[in-house]
């Protein structure tokens, strides 16, 4: 079988060898703790599940949904923006429902970029920005997120000829995988640049509700010029533990929203009407579940870091997201360190290089297990780390 040329440009699946080792460890009866993928472990709050049950019985929901989300779902998206970020949006033209934000990220890329165009992608980052650009035939120009720049992109480092060809630029804070948040000034700088260069700005706000130590996240649309400069993706997957439900939305520049609707029209409809009703219940509903979730992750973060610190393994605290970005010893690659952890500690982490070359030197730990399990994982990891780092001197 000869695949389309674009398929050959996709990076190899980094977790393949790890998956093999995980299977082998389990088969040998080892207790494997998986902190590798960012899949929320808590159940969806019951009032949302109940909304789905009721909506499932309504015959109107048994028909094709429209292409942009029901009128009531769109109204609730706009209301949510008003309540959450004090941003006023037109529910008819400035918001669109999505079958998860991953779908929207893909469609936006296809709508904006093709051969000869450049997509500016942070590195490390959620891999979908990169892989969609590649599938669209566009060139990717990485924006390194480095510790010396607080994991923010250095816009002055983008060469003029690249900037001229750049059609789309991605940012994502609270950031996956680094766990960092960004100040309002970063948004102002990228908006300014996007508007002057004619580049569309896309902000992935997947972890907008998950920040720590009392710091809130920033909406692109709340900054001057933000709505004109681009769009923002919000998902219910993380804020409401609804990853399996596949529901999210995009908001911002009406012209871009129209392209997303057009692509949905040609590719699928929107998400099932009953799931849209459940999403309405989530966005409308009391936000105690969101607060409880934020507190739960912060507690897990603190417990994990404290336990690691006890063994001398110092990991900088995340400011948001559900991840901890841990430096690995200099004489190991991220992948080697990941394999060590798996083979010697039975703990699965994600090698930083799974998020781009700049992720070298780090592994990502997802806080998606109970505190007890995270303590156990931190102890096991620290014992491997201490040995390799010679920490217990
Ligand atoms: C989890 C995640 C998503 C995926 O969201 P879905 O709505 O479930 O597709 C998008 N962006 C980032 C950065 C994520 O970590």
mmCIF file of C-alpha atoms and ligand atoms in Angstrom:
data_model
loop_
_atom_site.group_PDB
_atom_site.id
_atom_site.type_symbol
_atom_site.label_atom_id
_atom_site.label_comp_id
_atom_site.label_asym_id
_atom_site.label_seq_id
_atom_site.Cartn_x
_atom_site.Cartn_y
_atom_site.Cartn_z
ATOM 1 C CA UNK A 1 0.000 0.000 0.000
ATOM 2 C CA UNK A 2 1.323 3.394 -0.952
ATOM 3 C CA UNK A 3 0.102 6.128 1.352
ATOM 4 C CA UNK A 4 -0.344 9.767 0.398
ATOM 5 C CA UNK A 5 2.953 11.657 0.627
ATOM 6 C CA UNK A 6 1.606 13.815 3.447
ATOM 7 C CA UNK A 7 1.294 10.747 5.688
ATOM 8 C CA UNK A 8 5.026 10.145 5.430
ATOM 9 C CA UNK A 9 5.725 13.555 6.880
ATOM 10 C CA UNK A 10 3.965 12.761 10.160
ATOM 11 C CA UNK A 11 6.418 12.160 13.014
ATOM 12 C CA UNK A 12 6.734 8.570 14.252
ATOM 13 C CA UNK A 13 4.597 7.641 17.244
ATOM 14 C CA UNK A 14 6.952 8.194 20.164
ATOM 15 C CA UNK A 15 4.978 6.095 22.593
ATOM 16 C CA UNK A 16 5.158 2.908 20.525
ATOM 17 C CA UNK A 17 8.229 1.474 22.261
ATOM 18 C CA UNK A 18 6.900 2.709 25.628
ATOM 19 C CA UNK A 19 3.540 1.029 25.009
ATOM 20 C CA UNK A 20 5.395 -2.223 24.395
ATOM 21 C CA UNK A 21 7.296 -1.933 27.686
ATOM 22 C CA UNK A 22 4.077 -0.993 29.566
ATOM 23 C CA UNK A 23 2.304 -4.090 28.223
ATOM 24 C CA UNK A 24 5.270 -6.270 29.160
ATOM 25 C CA UNK A 25 5.465 -4.825 32.691
ATOM 26 C CA UNK A 26 1.756 -5.394 33.230
ATOM 27 C CA UNK A 27 1.957 -8.924 31.861
ATOM 28 C CA UNK A 28 4.721 -9.626 34.412
ATOM 29 C CA UNK A 29 2.358 -8.512 37.158
ATOM 30 C CA UNK A 30 4.001 -5.147 37.949
ATOM 31 C CA UNK A 31 1.926 -2.308 39.346
ATOM 32 C CA UNK A 32 2.282 0.336 36.633
ATOM 33 C CA UNK A 33 1.300 3.943 37.470
ATOM 34 C CA UNK A 34 0.442 5.806 34.270
ATOM 35 C CA UNK A 35 1.152 9.536 34.425
ATOM 36 C CA UNK A 36 1.889 9.666 30.709
ATOM 37 C CA UNK A 37 -1.231 11.061 29.107
ATOM 38 C CA UNK A 38 -3.336 14.032 30.141
ATOM 39 C CA UNK A 39 -6.649 12.275 30.534
ATOM 40 C CA UNK A 40 -8.671 13.638 33.495
ATOM 41 C CA UNK A 41 -9.446 10.793 35.945
ATOM 42 C CA UNK A 42 -12.462 12.325 37.728
ATOM 43 C CA UNK A 43 -16.069 11.676 36.620
ATOM 44 C CA UNK A 44 -18.218 14.298 34.901
ATOM 45 C CA UNK A 45 -20.296 16.185 37.534
ATOM 46 C CA UNK A 46 -23.724 14.501 38.009
ATOM 47 C CA UNK A 47 -25.867 17.503 36.998
ATOM 48 C CA UNK A 48 -24.228 17.370 33.555
ATOM 49 C CA UNK A 49 -24.739 13.610 33.197
ATOM 50 C CA UNK A 50 -28.395 14.071 34.174
ATOM 51 C CA UNK A 51 -28.853 16.799 31.572
ATOM 52 C CA UNK A 52 -27.612 14.359 28.931
ATOM 53 C CA UNK A 53 -30.002 11.627 30.102
ATOM 54 C CA UNK A 54 -32.984 13.925 29.753
ATOM 55 C CA UNK A 55 -31.822 15.369 26.458
ATOM 56 C CA UNK A 56 -31.209 11.903 25.006
ATOM 57 C CA UNK A 57 -34.933 11.122 25.200
ATOM 58 C CA UNK A 58 -35.992 14.242 23.284
ATOM 59 C CA UNK A 59 -36.795 13.365 19.651
ATOM 60 C CA UNK A 60 -35.508 16.732 18.399
ATOM 61 C CA UNK A 61 -32.063 15.485 19.423
ATOM 62 C CA UNK A 62 -32.399 12.370 17.255
ATOM 63 C CA UNK A 63 -32.111 14.410 14.070
ATOM 64 C CA UNK A 64 -29.044 15.946 12.427
ATOM 65 C CA UNK A 65 -27.680 18.840 14.458
ATOM 66 C CA UNK A 66 -26.819 22.020 12.499
ATOM 67 C CA UNK A 67 -23.274 23.051 11.540
ATOM 68 C CA UNK A 68 -22.436 25.594 14.144
ATOM 69 C CA UNK A 69 -24.041 24.484 17.393
ATOM 70 C CA UNK A 70 -27.663 25.018 18.405
ATOM 71 C CA UNK A 71 -28.904 28.574 18.941
ATOM 72 C CA UNK A 72 -29.155 27.956 22.693
ATOM 73 C CA UNK A 73 -25.647 26.464 22.926
ATOM 74 C CA UNK A 74 -24.239 29.473 21.056
ATOM 75 C CA UNK A 75 -26.072 31.863 23.318
ATOM 76 C CA UNK A 76 -24.631 30.111 26.356
ATOM 77 C CA UNK A 77 -21.091 30.285 24.929
ATOM 78 C CA UNK A 78 -21.475 34.062 24.593
ATOM 79 C CA UNK A 79 -22.948 34.338 28.107
ATOM 80 C CA UNK A 80 -20.091 32.264 29.465
ATOM 81 C CA UNK A 81 -17.547 34.654 27.942
ATOM 82 C CA UNK A 82 -19.366 37.585 29.498
ATOM 83 C CA UNK A 83 -19.464 35.954 32.923
ATOM 84 C CA UNK A 84 -15.994 34.388 32.857
ATOM 85 C CA UNK A 85 -13.918 37.090 31.110
ATOM 86 C CA UNK A 86 -16.287 40.103 30.759
ATOM 87 C CA UNK A 87 -16.072 39.773 26.979
ATOM 88 C CA UNK A 88 -19.143 40.617 24.856
ATOM 89 C CA UNK A 89 -19.622 38.346 21.828
ATOM 90 C CA UNK A 90 -22.335 38.027 19.189
ATOM 91 C CA UNK A 91 -23.776 34.502 19.550
ATOM 92 C CA UNK A 92 -24.687 34.432 15.860
ATOM 93 C CA UNK A 93 -21.332 35.300 14.326
ATOM 94 C CA UNK A 94 -18.541 35.150 16.885
ATOM 95 C CA UNK A 95 -18.870 31.674 18.403
ATOM 96 C CA UNK A 96 -19.093 28.137 16.996
ATOM 97 C CA UNK A 97 -19.565 24.728 18.642
ATOM 98 C CA UNK A 98 -16.946 22.066 17.993
ATOM 99 C CA UNK A 99 -16.644 18.303 18.357
ATOM 100 C CA UNK A 100 -13.819 18.843 20.841
ATOM 101 C CA UNK A 101 -11.258 21.579 20.356
ATOM 102 C CA UNK A 102 -8.871 19.161 18.657
ATOM 103 C CA UNK A 103 -11.278 19.159 15.723
ATOM 104 C CA UNK A 104 -11.313 22.959 15.667
ATOM 105 C CA UNK A 105 -7.507 23.112 15.778
ATOM 106 C CA UNK A 106 -7.391 20.829 12.737
ATOM 107 C CA UNK A 107 -10.057 22.728 10.798
ATOM 108 C CA UNK A 108 -8.542 26.127 11.534
ATOM 109 C CA UNK A 109 -5.201 24.918 10.201
ATOM 110 C CA UNK A 110 -6.766 23.569 6.982
ATOM 111 C CA UNK A 111 -8.687 26.820 6.546
ATOM 112 C CA UNK A 112 -5.638 29.032 6.986
ATOM 113 C CA UNK A 113 -2.526 27.256 5.717
ATOM 114 C CA UNK A 114 -1.320 25.236 2.743
ATOM 115 C CA UNK A 115 1.859 24.675 0.712
ATOM 116 C CA UNK A 116 4.150 27.708 0.834
ATOM 117 C CA UNK A 117 2.560 29.036 4.023
ATOM 118 C CA UNK A 118 4.146 29.012 7.448
ATOM 119 C CA UNK A 119 2.468 28.042 10.725
ATOM 120 C CA UNK A 120 4.214 29.372 13.841
ATOM 121 C CA UNK A 121 4.095 26.639 16.477
ATOM 122 C CA UNK A 122 5.490 26.824 20.026
ATOM 123 C CA UNK A 123 7.966 24.127 20.921
ATOM 124 C CA UNK A 124 7.399 22.156 23.064
ATOM 125 C CA UNK A 125 3.641 22.054 22.489
ATOM 126 C CA UNK A 126 0.504 19.977 22.190
ATOM 127 C CA UNK A 127 1.408 17.937 19.078
ATOM 128 C CA UNK A 128 -1.792 18.639 17.106
ATOM 129 C CA UNK A 129 -0.756 22.187 16.034
ATOM 130 C CA UNK A 130 2.319 20.699 14.404
ATOM 131 C CA UNK A 131 0.791 17.572 12.876
ATOM 132 C CA UNK A 132 -2.152 19.459 11.352
ATOM 133 C CA UNK A 133 0.182 21.996 9.753
ATOM 134 C CA UNK A 134 2.151 19.107 8.266
ATOM 135 C CA UNK A 135 -1.027 17.409 6.975
ATOM 136 C CA UNK A 136 -2.095 20.729 5.445
ATOM 137 C CA UNK A 137 1.221 20.804 3.546
ATOM 138 C CA UNK A 138 2.390 23.976 5.305
ATOM 139 C CA UNK A 139 5.845 24.666 6.750
ATOM 140 C CA UNK A 140 6.191 24.760 10.519
ATOM 141 C CA UNK A 141 8.423 27.377 12.141
ATOM 142 C CA UNK A 142 9.035 26.530 15.792
ATOM 143 C CA UNK A 143 8.834 29.177 18.511
ATOM 144 C CA UNK A 144 11.074 27.787 21.277
ATOM 145 C CA UNK A 145 9.667 28.013 24.811
ATOM 146 C CA UNK A 146 12.796 28.243 26.925
ATOM 147 C CA UNK A 147 13.210 28.375 30.715
ATOM 148 C CA UNK A 148 15.339 31.559 30.436
ATOM 149 C CA UNK A 149 12.312 33.274 28.779
ATOM 150 C CA UNK A 150 9.834 31.914 31.372
ATOM 151 C CA UNK A 151 8.625 29.499 28.659
ATOM 152 C CA UNK A 152 7.186 32.376 26.593
ATOM 153 C CA UNK A 153 7.926 32.713 22.848
ATOM 154 C CA UNK A 154 10.565 35.248 21.774
ATOM 155 C CA UNK A 155 8.761 37.112 18.992
ATOM 156 C CA UNK A 156 11.841 39.137 18.037
ATOM 157 C CA UNK A 157 13.555 35.911 16.964
ATOM 158 C CA UNK A 158 11.143 35.294 14.067
ATOM 159 C CA UNK A 159 12.984 36.162 10.814
ATOM 160 C CA UNK A 160 11.257 38.659 8.472
ATOM 161 C CA UNK A 161 10.934 36.208 5.565
ATOM 162 C CA UNK A 162 9.251 33.681 7.870
ATOM 163 C CA UNK A 163 6.928 36.338 9.298
ATOM 164 C CA UNK A 164 5.874 37.300 5.747
ATOM 165 C CA UNK A 165 4.768 33.746 4.979
ATOM 166 C CA UNK A 166 3.186 33.130 8.399
ATOM 167 C CA UNK A 167 -0.568 32.603 8.118
ATOM 168 C CA UNK A 168 -1.257 31.245 11.566
ATOM 169 C CA UNK A 169 0.376 31.506 14.984
ATOM 170 C CA UNK A 170 -0.413 29.285 17.988
ATOM 171 C CA UNK A 171 -0.212 30.134 21.646
ATOM 172 C CA UNK A 172 -1.442 28.043 24.573
ATOM 173 C CA UNK A 173 -1.514 29.147 28.221
ATOM 174 C CA UNK A 174 -1.889 27.687 30.793
ATOM 175 C CA UNK A 175 0.570 25.663 28.780
ATOM 176 C CA UNK A 176 0.684 22.005 27.925
ATOM 177 C CA UNK A 177 3.321 20.618 28.533
ATOM 178 C CA UNK A 178 5.300 23.216 30.567
ATOM 179 C CA UNK A 179 2.565 24.095 33.094
ATOM 180 C CA UNK A 180 3.332 27.820 32.735
ATOM 181 C CA UNK A 181 0.887 30.715 32.490
ATOM 182 C CA UNK A 182 1.435 33.911 30.487
ATOM 183 C CA UNK A 183 1.019 37.553 31.562
ATOM 184 C CA UNK A 184 -1.401 39.903 29.749
ATOM 185 C CA UNK A 185 1.619 41.623 28.194
ATOM 186 C CA UNK A 186 2.401 38.488 26.166
ATOM 187 C CA UNK A 187 -1.098 38.599 24.656
ATOM 188 C CA UNK A 188 -0.731 42.284 23.839
ATOM 189 C CA UNK A 189 2.576 41.630 22.114
ATOM 190 C CA UNK A 190 1.271 38.741 19.976
ATOM 191 C CA UNK A 191 -1.928 40.644 19.100
ATOM 192 C CA UNK A 192 0.119 43.617 17.981
ATOM 193 C CA UNK A 193 2.322 41.439 15.883
ATOM 194 C CA UNK A 194 -0.505 39.383 14.382
ATOM 195 C CA UNK A 195 -2.431 42.495 13.351
ATOM 196 C CA UNK A 196 0.585 44.188 11.795
ATOM 197 C CA UNK A 197 1.795 41.048 9.966
ATOM 198 C CA UNK A 198 -1.636 39.832 8.890
ATOM 199 C CA UNK A 199 -1.137 36.526 10.721
ATOM 200 C CA UNK A 200 -4.134 34.854 12.355
ATOM 201 C CA UNK A 201 -3.623 34.294 16.055
ATOM 202 C CA UNK A 202 -5.031 31.162 17.679
ATOM 203 C CA UNK A 203 -5.082 30.755 21.449
ATOM 204 C CA UNK A 204 -5.745 27.328 22.931
ATOM 205 C CA UNK A 205 -7.393 27.902 26.328
ATOM 206 C CA UNK A 206 -7.852 24.206 27.147
ATOM 207 C CA UNK A 207 -6.582 24.747 30.726
ATOM 208 C CA UNK A 208 -8.133 28.186 31.221
ATOM 209 C CA UNK A 209 -9.903 27.027 34.391
ATOM 210 C CA UNK A 210 -6.921 25.194 35.835
ATOM 211 C CA UNK A 211 -4.517 27.675 37.407
ATOM 212 C CA UNK A 212 -2.858 27.610 40.823
ATOM 213 C CA UNK A 213 -1.967 29.878 43.713
ATOM 214 C CA UNK A 214 -4.782 32.328 43.015
ATOM 215 C CA UNK A 215 -3.532 33.393 39.564
ATOM 216 C CA UNK A 216 -6.185 33.467 36.808
ATOM 217 C CA UNK A 217 -5.627 32.782 33.119
ATOM 218 C CA UNK A 218 -5.982 35.446 30.419
ATOM 219 C CA UNK A 219 -8.432 35.273 27.531
ATOM 220 C CA UNK A 220 -7.032 36.477 24.202
ATOM 221 C CA UNK A 221 -10.434 38.011 23.489
ATOM 222 C CA UNK A 222 -10.300 40.150 26.631
ATOM 223 C CA UNK A 223 -7.252 42.082 25.383
ATOM 224 C CA UNK A 224 -7.522 45.110 23.060
ATOM 225 C CA UNK A 225 -7.612 43.912 19.432
ATOM 226 C CA UNK A 226 -7.840 40.271 20.492
ATOM 227 C CA UNK A 227 -11.184 39.525 18.846
ATOM 228 C CA UNK A 228 -10.009 41.026 15.581
ATOM 229 C CA UNK A 229 -6.634 39.261 15.690
ATOM 230 C CA UNK A 230 -7.877 35.721 15.936
ATOM 231 C CA UNK A 231 -9.795 33.068 17.795
ATOM 232 C CA UNK A 232 -9.681 31.187 21.047
ATOM 233 C CA UNK A 233 -10.460 27.521 21.672
ATOM 234 C CA UNK A 234 -12.280 26.377 24.800
ATOM 235 C CA UNK A 235 -12.998 22.761 25.617
ATOM 236 C CA UNK A 236 -15.218 21.140 28.219
ATOM 237 C CA UNK A 237 -12.842 18.157 28.338
ATOM 238 C CA UNK A 238 -10.678 19.470 31.158
ATOM 239 C CA UNK A 239 -12.860 22.000 33.039
ATOM 240 C CA UNK A 240 -15.751 19.542 33.442
ATOM 241 C CA UNK A 241 -13.992 16.175 33.067
ATOM 242 C CA UNK A 242 -15.788 15.600 29.757
ATOM 243 C CA UNK A 243 -12.908 14.404 27.534
ATOM 244 C CA UNK A 244 -14.933 11.470 26.229
ATOM 245 C CA UNK A 245 -17.930 13.616 25.303
ATOM 246 C CA UNK A 246 -16.107 15.509 22.551
ATOM 247 C CA UNK A 247 -17.449 19.003 22.979
ATOM 248 C CA UNK A 248 -15.813 22.419 22.832
ATOM 249 C CA UNK A 249 -16.147 25.740 21.091
ATOM 250 C CA UNK A 250 -14.247 28.536 19.388
ATOM 251 C CA UNK A 251 -14.851 32.272 19.708
ATOM 252 C CA UNK A 252 -13.444 35.433 18.170
ATOM 253 C CA UNK A 253 -13.055 36.899 14.685
ATOM 254 C CA UNK A 254 -16.330 36.375 12.779
ATOM 255 C CA UNK A 255 -14.648 35.722 9.437
ATOM 256 C CA UNK A 256 -12.571 32.882 10.869
ATOM 257 C CA UNK A 257 -15.606 31.485 12.685
ATOM 258 C CA UNK A 258 -17.405 31.387 9.336
ATOM 259 C CA UNK A 259 -14.614 29.269 7.816
ATOM 260 C CA UNK A 260 -14.872 26.802 10.698
ATOM 261 C CA UNK A 261 -18.626 26.536 10.114
ATOM 262 C CA UNK A 262 -18.075 26.012 6.404
ATOM 263 C CA UNK A 263 -15.655 23.145 7.076
ATOM 264 C CA UNK A 264 -18.029 21.565 9.608
ATOM 265 C CA UNK A 265 -20.735 21.827 6.955
ATOM 266 C CA UNK A 266 -18.582 19.763 4.556
ATOM 267 C CA UNK A 267 -17.090 17.308 7.055
ATOM 268 C CA UNK A 268 -19.741 16.537 9.667
ATOM 269 C CA UNK A 269 -22.469 18.321 11.581
ATOM 270 C CA UNK A 270 -21.855 19.672 15.026
ATOM 271 C CA UNK A 271 -21.844 17.435 18.114
ATOM 272 C CA UNK A 272 -24.995 15.463 19.013
ATOM 273 C CA UNK A 273 -27.739 17.797 20.257
ATOM 274 C CA UNK A 274 -28.019 15.977 23.586
ATOM 275 C CA UNK A 275 -24.317 16.512 24.292
ATOM 276 C CA UNK A 276 -24.787 20.195 23.409
ATOM 277 C CA UNK A 277 -27.573 20.349 26.008
ATOM 278 C CA UNK A 278 -25.253 18.757 28.559
ATOM 279 C CA UNK A 279 -22.611 21.349 27.671
ATOM 280 C CA UNK A 280 -25.187 24.081 28.278
ATOM 281 C CA UNK A 281 -25.834 22.601 31.725
ATOM 282 C CA UNK A 282 -22.086 22.626 32.376
ATOM 283 C CA UNK A 283 -21.437 26.218 31.247
ATOM 284 C CA UNK A 284 -24.582 27.574 32.854
ATOM 285 C CA UNK A 285 -24.417 25.568 36.010
ATOM 286 C CA UNK A 286 -22.867 26.244 39.387
ATOM 287 C CA UNK A 287 -19.104 26.426 39.134
ATOM 288 C CA UNK A 288 -18.362 24.661 42.444
ATOM 289 C CA UNK A 289 -17.283 21.582 40.484
ATOM 290 C CA UNK A 290 -14.721 23.701 38.604
ATOM 291 C CA UNK A 291 -13.421 25.185 41.851
ATOM 292 C CA UNK A 292 -13.225 21.775 43.471
ATOM 293 C CA UNK A 293 -11.316 20.415 40.486
ATOM 294 C CA UNK A 294 -8.837 23.296 40.569
ATOM 295 C CA UNK A 295 -8.247 22.698 44.285
ATOM 296 C CA UNK A 296 -7.857 18.960 43.679
ATOM 297 C CA UNK A 297 -5.139 19.451 41.050
ATOM 298 C CA UNK A 298 -3.340 22.045 43.156
ATOM 299 C CA UNK A 299 -3.306 19.657 46.106
ATOM 300 C CA UNK A 300 -2.004 16.888 43.885
ATOM 301 C CA UNK A 301 0.696 19.178 42.494
ATOM 302 C CA UNK A 302 1.803 20.194 45.991
ATOM 303 C CA UNK A 303 1.771 16.638 47.301
ATOM 304 C CA UNK A 304 3.744 15.334 44.349
ATOM 305 C CA UNK A 305 6.369 18.102 44.475
ATOM 306 C CA UNK A 306 6.695 17.839 48.252
ATOM 307 C CA UNK A 307 7.240 14.107 48.106
ATOM 308 C CA UNK A 308 9.844 14.501 45.349
ATOM 309 C CA UNK A 309 11.563 17.297 47.290
ATOM 310 C CA UNK A 310 11.784 15.092 50.369
ATOM 311 C CA UNK A 311 14.079 12.860 48.365
ATOM 312 C CA UNK A 312 16.093 15.786 47.055
ATOM 313 C CA UNK A 313 14.464 15.985 43.637
ATOM 314 C CA UNK A 314 13.646 19.648 43.057
ATOM 315 C CA UNK A 315 10.962 20.282 40.443
ATOM 316 C CA UNK A 316 9.729 23.813 39.653
ATOM 317 C CA UNK A 317 5.989 24.159 40.503
ATOM 318 C CA UNK A 318 3.473 24.450 37.658
ATOM 319 C CA UNK A 319 1.356 27.612 37.526
ATOM 320 C CA UNK A 320 -1.509 25.899 35.721
ATOM 321 C CA UNK A 321 -2.615 22.942 33.531
ATOM 322 C CA UNK A 322 -2.712 19.368 34.844
ATOM 323 C CA UNK A 323 0.987 18.765 34.293
ATOM 324 C CA UNK A 324 4.368 19.051 35.946
ATOM 325 C CA UNK A 325 7.348 19.675 33.680
ATOM 326 C CA UNK A 326 10.362 17.968 35.235
ATOM 327 C CA UNK A 327 13.999 18.504 34.233
ATOM 328 C CA UNK A 328 15.982 15.297 33.606
ATOM 329 C CA UNK A 329 19.667 14.805 34.477
ATOM 330 C CA UNK A 330 22.086 16.166 31.881
ATOM 331 C CA UNK A 331 23.572 12.824 30.913
ATOM 332 C CA UNK A 332 20.207 11.343 29.931
ATOM 333 C CA UNK A 333 17.869 12.051 27.039
ATOM 334 C CA UNK A 334 14.202 12.536 27.854
ATOM 335 C CA UNK A 335 13.399 9.204 26.229
ATOM 336 C CA UNK A 336 16.134 7.330 28.131
ATOM 337 C CA UNK A 337 14.925 8.867 31.398
ATOM 338 C CA UNK A 338 11.339 7.881 30.561
ATOM 339 C CA UNK A 339 12.423 4.316 29.892
ATOM 340 C CA UNK A 340 14.360 4.204 33.184
ATOM 341 C CA UNK A 341 11.327 5.389 35.113
ATOM 342 C CA UNK A 342 9.183 2.779 33.468
ATOM 343 C CA UNK A 343 11.576 -0.126 33.797
ATOM 344 C CA UNK A 344 12.914 0.633 37.278
ATOM 345 C CA UNK A 345 9.960 2.404 38.927
ATOM 346 C CA UNK A 346 6.949 1.187 36.944
ATOM 347 C CA UNK A 347 5.886 4.791 36.400
ATOM 348 C CA UNK A 348 4.883 6.043 32.963
ATOM 349 C CA UNK A 349 5.785 9.660 32.159
ATOM 350 C CA UNK A 350 5.793 11.450 28.781
ATOM 351 C CA UNK A 351 9.221 12.220 27.288
ATOM 352 C CA UNK A 352 9.547 15.934 26.537
ATOM 353 C CA UNK A 353 10.609 15.217 22.964
ATOM 354 C CA UNK A 354 7.073 13.937 22.310
ATOM 355 C CA UNK A 355 6.182 17.662 22.261
ATOM 356 C CA UNK A 356 8.951 18.748 19.869
ATOM 357 C CA UNK A 357 12.732 18.848 19.877
ATOM 358 C CA UNK A 358 12.825 21.696 22.423
ATOM 359 C CA UNK A 359 11.202 19.338 24.913
ATOM 360 C CA UNK A 360 14.549 17.549 25.222
ATOM 361 C CA UNK A 361 15.784 17.599 28.811
ATOM 362 C CA UNK A 362 12.310 17.264 30.337
ATOM 363 C CA UNK A 363 9.626 14.710 31.093
ATOM 364 C CA UNK A 364 5.968 15.599 31.608
ATOM 365 C CA UNK A 365 3.996 14.181 34.502
ATOM 366 C CA UNK A 366 0.187 14.286 34.414
ATOM 367 C CA UNK A 367 -1.538 14.827 37.775
ATOM 368 C CA UNK A 368 -4.309 12.453 36.775
ATOM 369 C CA UNK A 369 -4.045 9.922 39.586
ATOM 370 C CA UNK A 370 -5.136 10.102 43.228
ATOM 371 C CA UNK A 371 -2.872 11.734 45.817
ATOM 372 C CA UNK A 372 -1.958 8.321 47.231
ATOM 373 C CA UNK A 373 -0.877 7.075 43.850
ATOM 374 C CA UNK A 374 1.029 10.305 43.157
ATOM 375 C CA UNK A 375 2.876 9.952 46.473
ATOM 376 C CA UNK A 376 3.734 6.387 45.564
ATOM 377 C CA UNK A 377 4.842 7.502 42.078
ATOM 378 C CA UNK A 378 6.947 10.378 43.470
ATOM 379 C CA UNK A 379 8.674 7.993 45.918
ATOM 380 C CA UNK A 380 9.466 5.506 43.205
ATOM 381 C CA UNK A 381 10.617 8.217 40.764
ATOM 382 C CA UNK A 382 12.702 9.940 43.409
ATOM 383 C CA UNK A 383 14.475 6.714 44.272
ATOM 384 C CA UNK A 384 15.484 6.246 40.640
ATOM 385 C CA UNK A 385 16.308 9.960 40.274
ATOM 386 C CA UNK A 386 18.299 10.092 43.499
ATOM 387 C CA UNK A 387 20.414 7.183 42.401
ATOM 388 C CA UNK A 388 21.112 8.690 38.986
ATOM 389 C CA UNK A 389 21.542 12.232 40.183
ATOM 390 C CA UNK A 390 23.616 11.239 43.173
ATOM 391 C CA UNK A 391 21.220 13.398 45.157
ATOM 392 C CA UNK A 392 21.435 11.566 48.438
ATOM 393 C CA UNK A 393 25.049 12.565 49.082
HETATM 394 C C1 LIG B 1 -6.487 18.194 26.050
HETATM 395 C C2 LIG B 1 -6.092 19.301 25.125
HETATM 396 C C3 LIG B 1 -6.904 19.654 24.050
HETATM 397 C C4 LIG B 1 -8.000 18.722 23.594
HETATM 398 O O1 LIG B 1 -9.222 19.165 23.795
HETATM 399 P P1 LIG B 1 -10.485 18.365 23.225
HETATM 400 O O2 LIG B 1 -11.523 19.392 23.318
HETATM 401 O O3 LIG B 1 -10.693 17.193 24.109
HETATM 402 O O4 LIG B 1 -10.195 17.980 21.798
HETATM 403 C C5 LIG B 1 -6.572 20.776 23.313
HETATM 404 N N1 LIG B 1 -5.463 21.473 23.591
HETATM 405 C C6 LIG B 1 -4.630 21.138 24.589
HETATM 406 C C7 LIG B 1 -3.404 21.943 24.843
HETATM 407 C C8 LIG B 1 -4.920 20.025 25.371
HETATM 408 O O5 LIG B 1 -4.054 19.647 26.321
#
